[in-house]
């Protein structure tokens, strides 16, 4: 199934969620409306809210709070993007100027805070304590992951284990929370573990491919500047692979790039990564994570919704942006 095929399965839910997002973005502060609409409507995949909607359907949920929680997940994700772009000093996202590039860092951080607080305001509405427990833990883990990533920046001795811990906290945790919403809303605790594992592994696969694309994708298609991770001194898996498996000359270039020279060595680093097997290694790990995600859903009976969830795991790996 393509992403379009998947979206058609729950088109009504997606449209209702989009309407809810726009409704709950509304504020009497003009700048909040401007920045909120700019980032939310800037062409993202909306993969995380899609996972909320699909997981609820897969668990047989028949209410409407899954739409609310899909909007909550999107607000939390959007707020992290606003904060990330300030921390990373990014100027491009999804092919557009970042909000901090247009309005400045202060406005981006504060609107990110607004979206965080609005998401918590919304998540209490279903009146389910388990939702609050899951979401409050997830946001805390994500914040800790951001700090952990900051500590790893410019550290060429970052291990694969430390890198994987960052992507679990920073990326996979929100995927976990998104997919866990389905069994919680449907009151099927026996399915929670399966959906947590599904979300965790698809999130890891998604981030692994993101990090590989930073050294192999077309910049226009990717929607951000090629080499952004390198410019920020982030020791992602392709770089770590070369540091562990490359020859001494290759290791020296990668180490210098991570520690200080960054984007100035982009051409050399890209050539090394593309010829070292680093992309293939990262992709294999992503495919293994996607396979684990699919295996977690063995507890579900076959259905179009299950097929959609399985297809999303494959699409997380087989993409160019």
Short mmCIF file of C-alpha atoms in Angstrom, two decimals:
data_model
loop_
_atom_site.label_atom_id
_atom_site.label_comp_id
_atom_site.label_asym_id
_atom_site.label_seq_id
_atom_site.Cartn_x
_atom_site.Cartn_y
_atom_site.Cartn_z
CA UNK A 1 0.00 0.00 0.00
CA UNK A 2 1.17 3.53 -0.76
CA UNK A 3 0.82 6.36 1.74
CA UNK A 4 -2.08 7.68 -0.32
CA UNK A 5 -3.80 4.26 -0.15
CA UNK A 6 -3.39 4.25 3.62
CA UNK A 7 -4.75 7.75 4.02
CA UNK A 8 -7.84 6.89 1.95
CA UNK A 9 -8.75 4.17 4.46
CA UNK A 10 -9.34 6.76 7.16
CA UNK A 11 -9.93 9.89 5.11
CA UNK A 12 -12.78 11.11 7.33
CA UNK A 13 -10.62 10.81 10.45
CA UNK A 14 -7.74 12.64 8.78
CA UNK A 15 -9.96 15.51 7.65
CA UNK A 16 -11.55 15.79 11.09
CA UNK A 17 -8.10 15.79 12.72
CA UNK A 18 -6.83 18.49 10.36
CA UNK A 19 -9.87 20.63 11.18
CA UNK A 20 -9.29 20.08 14.89
CA UNK A 21 -5.64 21.08 14.58
CA UNK A 22 -6.58 24.37 12.93
CA UNK A 23 -9.33 24.99 15.47
CA UNK A 24 -7.08 24.37 18.49
CA UNK A 25 -4.25 26.43 17.02
CA UNK A 26 -6.42 29.51 17.32
CA UNK A 27 -5.25 32.19 19.73
CA UNK A 28 -6.02 35.86 20.31
CA UNK A 29 -2.28 36.46 19.98
CA UNK A 30 -1.64 37.08 16.29
CA UNK A 31 1.97 35.87 16.25
CA UNK A 32 0.95 32.48 17.68
CA UNK A 33 -1.55 32.05 14.85
CA UNK A 34 1.02 33.06 12.24
CA UNK A 35 3.82 30.78 13.41
CA UNK A 36 1.52 27.90 14.37
CA UNK A 37 -0.16 27.84 10.98
CA UNK A 38 3.16 28.29 9.19
CA UNK A 39 4.77 25.23 10.73
CA UNK A 40 1.67 22.98 10.87
CA UNK A 41 0.78 23.69 7.24
CA UNK A 42 4.32 23.41 5.87
CA UNK A 43 3.91 20.01 4.23
CA UNK A 44 4.87 17.47 6.87
CA UNK A 45 4.02 13.79 6.50
CA UNK A 46 1.69 13.81 9.54
CA UNK A 47 2.92 10.27 10.17
CA UNK A 48 2.56 10.40 13.95
CA UNK A 49 -1.11 11.48 14.00
CA UNK A 50 -1.77 8.93 11.26
CA UNK A 51 -0.44 6.24 13.60
CA UNK A 52 -2.81 7.37 16.35
CA UNK A 53 -5.79 7.10 14.01
CA UNK A 54 -4.76 3.71 12.61
CA UNK A 55 -3.94 2.19 16.00
CA UNK A 56 -7.35 3.21 17.33
CA UNK A 57 -9.08 1.65 14.33
CA UNK A 58 -6.97 -1.51 14.63
CA UNK A 59 -8.12 -1.89 18.24
CA UNK A 60 -11.79 -1.43 17.33
CA UNK A 61 -12.23 2.00 18.90
CA UNK A 62 -15.48 3.64 17.79
CA UNK A 63 -15.38 7.03 19.52
CA UNK A 64 -13.85 10.34 18.38
CA UNK A 65 -11.14 11.00 20.97
CA UNK A 66 -8.56 9.38 18.71
CA UNK A 67 -8.84 12.48 16.54
CA UNK A 68 -8.18 14.68 19.55
CA UNK A 69 -5.12 12.63 20.52
CA UNK A 70 -3.84 12.68 16.94
CA UNK A 71 -3.94 16.48 17.12
CA UNK A 72 -2.17 16.37 20.51
CA UNK A 73 0.63 14.24 19.07
CA UNK A 74 1.01 16.61 16.12
CA UNK A 75 1.20 19.64 18.44
CA UNK A 76 3.88 18.00 20.56
CA UNK A 77 5.84 17.05 17.45
CA UNK A 78 5.50 20.56 16.03
CA UNK A 79 6.67 22.15 19.27
CA UNK A 80 9.77 19.94 19.27
CA UNK A 81 10.50 21.02 15.68
CA UNK A 82 10.29 24.68 16.66
CA UNK A 83 12.68 24.12 19.55
CA UNK A 84 15.00 21.83 17.52
CA UNK A 85 15.44 24.39 14.78
CA UNK A 86 16.50 27.00 17.32
CA UNK A 87 18.96 24.64 19.03
CA UNK A 88 20.35 23.43 15.69
CA UNK A 89 20.35 26.93 14.15
CA UNK A 90 18.55 25.47 11.13
CA UNK A 91 17.32 27.72 8.34
CA UNK A 92 15.40 25.19 6.20
CA UNK A 93 12.78 22.57 6.99
CA UNK A 94 10.45 20.78 4.57
CA UNK A 95 11.76 22.97 1.77
CA UNK A 96 10.76 26.22 3.51
CA UNK A 97 12.51 28.69 5.77
CA UNK A 98 12.30 27.62 9.40
CA UNK A 99 10.10 29.66 11.74
CA UNK A 100 13.16 30.90 13.63
CA UNK A 101 14.66 32.09 10.35
CA UNK A 102 11.48 34.09 9.61
CA UNK A 103 10.43 35.33 13.06
CA UNK A 104 13.53 34.84 15.21
CA UNK A 105 14.53 32.43 17.96
CA UNK A 106 12.56 33.99 20.79
CA UNK A 107 9.22 33.82 18.97
CA UNK A 108 9.85 30.22 17.86
CA UNK A 109 10.69 29.02 21.37
CA UNK A 110 7.69 30.74 22.92
CA UNK A 111 5.23 29.47 20.31
CA UNK A 112 6.71 26.00 20.80
CA UNK A 113 5.93 26.41 24.51
CA UNK A 114 2.38 27.45 23.62
CA UNK A 115 1.88 24.32 21.53
CA UNK A 116 3.23 22.12 24.34
CA UNK A 117 0.88 23.66 26.88
CA UNK A 118 -2.06 23.53 24.46
CA UNK A 119 -1.41 19.83 23.90
CA UNK A 120 -1.61 19.15 27.65
CA UNK A 121 -4.76 21.23 27.85
CA UNK A 122 -6.28 18.97 25.16
CA UNK A 123 -5.06 15.60 26.44
CA UNK A 124 -7.00 15.92 29.71
CA UNK A 125 -10.30 16.11 27.81
CA UNK A 126 -10.86 12.34 27.39
CA UNK A 127 -10.59 12.05 31.19
CA UNK A 128 -8.29 9.00 31.01
CA UNK A 129 -5.43 9.04 33.51
CA UNK A 130 -3.41 6.50 31.51
CA UNK A 131 -3.26 8.93 28.60
CA UNK A 132 -1.82 11.60 30.88
CA UNK A 133 0.71 9.14 32.30
CA UNK A 134 1.89 8.03 28.85
CA UNK A 135 2.05 11.51 27.34
CA UNK A 136 3.72 13.20 30.31
CA UNK A 137 6.38 10.49 30.40
CA UNK A 138 6.88 10.73 26.64
CA UNK A 139 7.45 14.49 26.66
CA UNK A 140 9.92 14.14 29.53
CA UNK A 141 11.85 11.38 27.74
CA UNK A 142 11.93 13.44 24.53
CA UNK A 143 13.31 16.47 26.39
CA UNK A 144 15.99 14.30 28.02
CA UNK A 145 16.82 12.88 24.59
CA UNK A 146 17.38 16.38 23.25
CA UNK A 147 19.83 17.10 26.05
CA UNK A 148 21.58 13.77 25.48
CA UNK A 149 21.96 14.58 21.79
CA UNK A 150 23.41 17.96 22.73
CA UNK A 151 26.01 16.22 24.90
CA UNK A 152 26.96 13.97 21.96
CA UNK A 153 27.45 16.86 19.54
CA UNK A 154 31.09 17.28 18.45
CA UNK A 155 31.99 14.09 20.34
CA UNK A 156 33.68 11.74 17.87
CA UNK A 157 33.84 9.04 20.55
CA UNK A 158 30.06 8.64 20.62
CA UNK A 159 29.28 4.92 20.42
CA UNK A 160 26.54 3.24 18.43
CA UNK A 161 24.86 2.39 21.75
CA UNK A 162 24.75 6.06 22.79
CA UNK A 163 23.46 7.05 19.36
CA UNK A 164 20.65 4.46 19.52
CA UNK A 165 19.70 5.68 22.99
CA UNK A 166 19.28 9.20 21.61
CA UNK A 167 17.04 8.13 18.74
CA UNK A 168 14.94 6.00 21.09
CA UNK A 169 14.34 8.95 23.37
CA UNK A 170 14.22 11.76 20.83
CA UNK A 171 12.22 10.12 18.04
CA UNK A 172 10.90 6.65 18.81
CA UNK A 173 9.29 7.65 22.12
CA UNK A 174 6.68 9.86 20.46
CA UNK A 175 5.92 7.11 17.93
CA UNK A 176 5.43 4.76 20.90
CA UNK A 177 3.04 7.17 22.58
CA UNK A 178 1.13 7.67 19.32
CA UNK A 179 0.51 3.97 18.75
CA UNK A 180 -0.25 3.29 22.42
CA UNK A 181 -3.21 5.67 22.23
CA UNK A 182 -5.20 3.08 20.24
CA UNK A 183 -5.38 0.30 22.85
CA UNK A 184 -5.78 2.84 25.68
CA UNK A 185 -8.79 4.50 24.04
CA UNK A 186 -10.26 1.13 23.05
CA UNK A 187 -9.74 -0.16 26.61
CA UNK A 188 -7.69 -3.12 25.42
CA UNK A 189 -4.67 -3.22 27.76
CA UNK A 190 -3.73 -6.65 26.44
CA UNK A 191 -2.75 -4.96 23.14
CA UNK A 192 -0.69 -2.13 24.63
CA UNK A 193 2.66 -3.94 24.63
CA UNK A 194 2.29 -4.90 20.97
CA UNK A 195 1.52 -1.34 19.93
CA UNK A 196 4.29 0.11 22.10
CA UNK A 197 6.79 -2.20 20.39
CA UNK A 198 5.38 -1.39 16.97
CA UNK A 199 5.73 2.34 17.60
CA UNK A 200 9.20 2.03 19.11
CA UNK A 201 10.60 0.06 16.21
CA UNK A 202 8.97 2.03 13.40
CA UNK A 203 10.20 5.23 15.07
CA UNK A 204 13.76 3.90 15.21
CA UNK A 205 13.57 2.80 11.56
CA UNK A 206 12.30 6.23 10.56
CA UNK A 207 15.16 8.05 12.29
CA UNK A 208 17.84 5.70 10.99
CA UNK A 209 16.72 6.40 7.43
CA UNK A 210 16.56 10.13 8.15
CA UNK A 211 20.20 10.02 9.22
CA UNK A 212 21.19 8.04 6.13
CA UNK A 213 19.33 10.45 3.84
CA UNK A 214 21.44 13.32 5.16
CA UNK A 215 24.29 11.89 3.06
CA UNK A 216 22.48 10.50 0.04
CA UNK A 217 19.24 12.35 -0.72
CA UNK A 218 18.48 15.09 -3.20
CA UNK A 219 18.40 18.36 -1.25
CA UNK A 220 15.24 19.64 -2.95
CA UNK A 221 13.40 16.38 -2.32
CA UNK A 222 14.70 16.03 1.23
CA UNK A 223 13.40 19.46 2.16
CA UNK A 224 16.40 20.52 4.22
CA UNK A 225 20.03 21.31 3.65
CA UNK A 226 22.18 18.26 2.92
CA UNK A 227 24.82 17.95 5.62
CA UNK A 228 22.80 19.68 8.35
CA UNK A 229 23.71 16.94 10.83
CA UNK A 230 27.38 17.29 10.00
CA UNK A 231 27.23 21.07 10.32
CA UNK A 232 25.83 20.61 13.82
CA UNK A 233 28.52 18.10 14.77
CA UNK A 234 26.01 15.27 15.26
CA UNK A 235 27.70 11.85 15.26
CA UNK A 236 24.94 9.91 13.51
CA UNK A 237 25.22 6.22 12.62
CA UNK A 238 26.79 6.62 9.14
CA UNK A 239 29.61 8.61 10.73
CA UNK A 240 29.96 6.23 13.67
CA UNK A 241 30.16 3.29 11.26
CA UNK A 242 33.14 4.83 9.45
CA UNK A 243 34.85 5.66 12.75
CA UNK A 244 34.52 1.99 13.72
CA UNK A 245 35.26 0.40 10.34
CA UNK A 246 37.10 2.85 8.09
CA UNK A 247 40.82 3.16 7.43
CA UNK A 248 42.92 5.64 9.40
CA UNK A 249 42.69 8.41 6.79
CA UNK A 250 38.89 8.09 6.63
CA UNK A 251 38.60 8.05 10.41
CA UNK A 252 40.72 11.18 10.66
CA UNK A 253 38.50 13.11 8.23
CA UNK A 254 35.29 12.01 9.98
CA UNK A 255 36.72 12.83 13.41
CA UNK A 256 37.79 16.31 12.28
CA UNK A 257 34.39 16.92 10.71
CA UNK A 258 32.51 15.97 13.89
CA UNK A 259 34.79 17.77 16.29
CA UNK A 260 35.26 21.09 14.54
CA UNK A 261 35.35 21.40 10.76
CA UNK A 262 31.80 20.23 10.02
CA UNK A 263 30.30 21.38 6.75
CA UNK A 264 33.71 22.40 5.38
CA UNK A 265 34.45 18.69 4.94
CA UNK A 266 31.00 17.75 3.61
CA UNK A 267 32.25 16.68 0.17
CA UNK A 268 34.97 14.43 1.57
CA UNK A 269 32.71 13.01 4.29
CA UNK A 270 29.90 12.28 1.83
CA UNK A 271 32.26 10.45 -0.52
CA UNK A 272 33.64 8.36 2.35
CA UNK A 273 30.19 7.46 3.64
CA UNK A 274 28.86 6.56 0.21
CA UNK A 275 31.76 4.21 -0.49
CA UNK A 276 32.31 2.75 2.98
CA UNK A 277 29.16 0.66 3.34
CA UNK A 278 27.83 3.04 6.01
CA UNK A 279 24.59 3.75 4.13
CA UNK A 280 23.98 0.06 3.53
CA UNK A 281 24.68 -0.75 7.18
CA UNK A 282 22.32 1.98 8.43
CA UNK A 283 19.62 0.87 6.00
CA UNK A 284 19.97 -2.76 7.13
CA UNK A 285 19.48 -1.71 10.74
CA UNK A 286 16.43 0.33 9.75
CA UNK A 287 14.97 -2.63 7.84
CA UNK A 288 15.54 -4.86 10.88
CA UNK A 289 13.68 -2.34 13.06
CA UNK A 290 10.81 -2.23 10.57
CA UNK A 291 10.63 -6.03 10.62
CA UNK A 292 10.41 -6.01 14.43
CA UNK A 293 7.61 -3.45 14.19
CA UNK A 294 5.68 -5.71 11.83
CA UNK A 295 6.24 -8.77 14.00
CA UNK A 296 4.76 -6.93 16.98
CA UNK A 297 1.43 -6.85 15.15
CA UNK A 298 1.18 -10.64 14.87
CA UNK A 299 -1.41 -10.42 17.65
CA UNK A 300 -3.86 -8.69 15.27
CA UNK A 301 -6.18 -10.43 12.85
CA UNK A 302 -5.68 -9.63 9.18
CA UNK A 303 -7.55 -6.53 8.02
CA UNK A 304 -7.01 -3.52 5.76
CA UNK A 305 -5.99 -1.48 8.83
CA UNK A 306 -3.38 -4.05 9.84
CA UNK A 307 -2.10 -4.08 6.26
CA UNK A 308 -1.83 -0.29 6.43
CA UNK A 309 0.22 -0.46 9.62
CA UNK A 310 2.52 -3.09 8.10
CA UNK A 311 2.92 -1.00 4.96
CA UNK A 312 3.84 2.09 7.02
CA UNK A 313 6.72 0.14 8.55
CA UNK A 314 8.04 -0.58 5.05
CA UNK A 315 7.45 3.00 3.93
CA UNK A 316 9.50 4.29 6.89
CA UNK A 317 12.49 2.53 5.33
CA UNK A 318 11.82 2.74 1.60
CA UNK A 319 11.65 6.50 1.10
CA UNK A 320 13.71 9.31 -0.35
CA UNK A 321 12.63 12.14 1.98
#
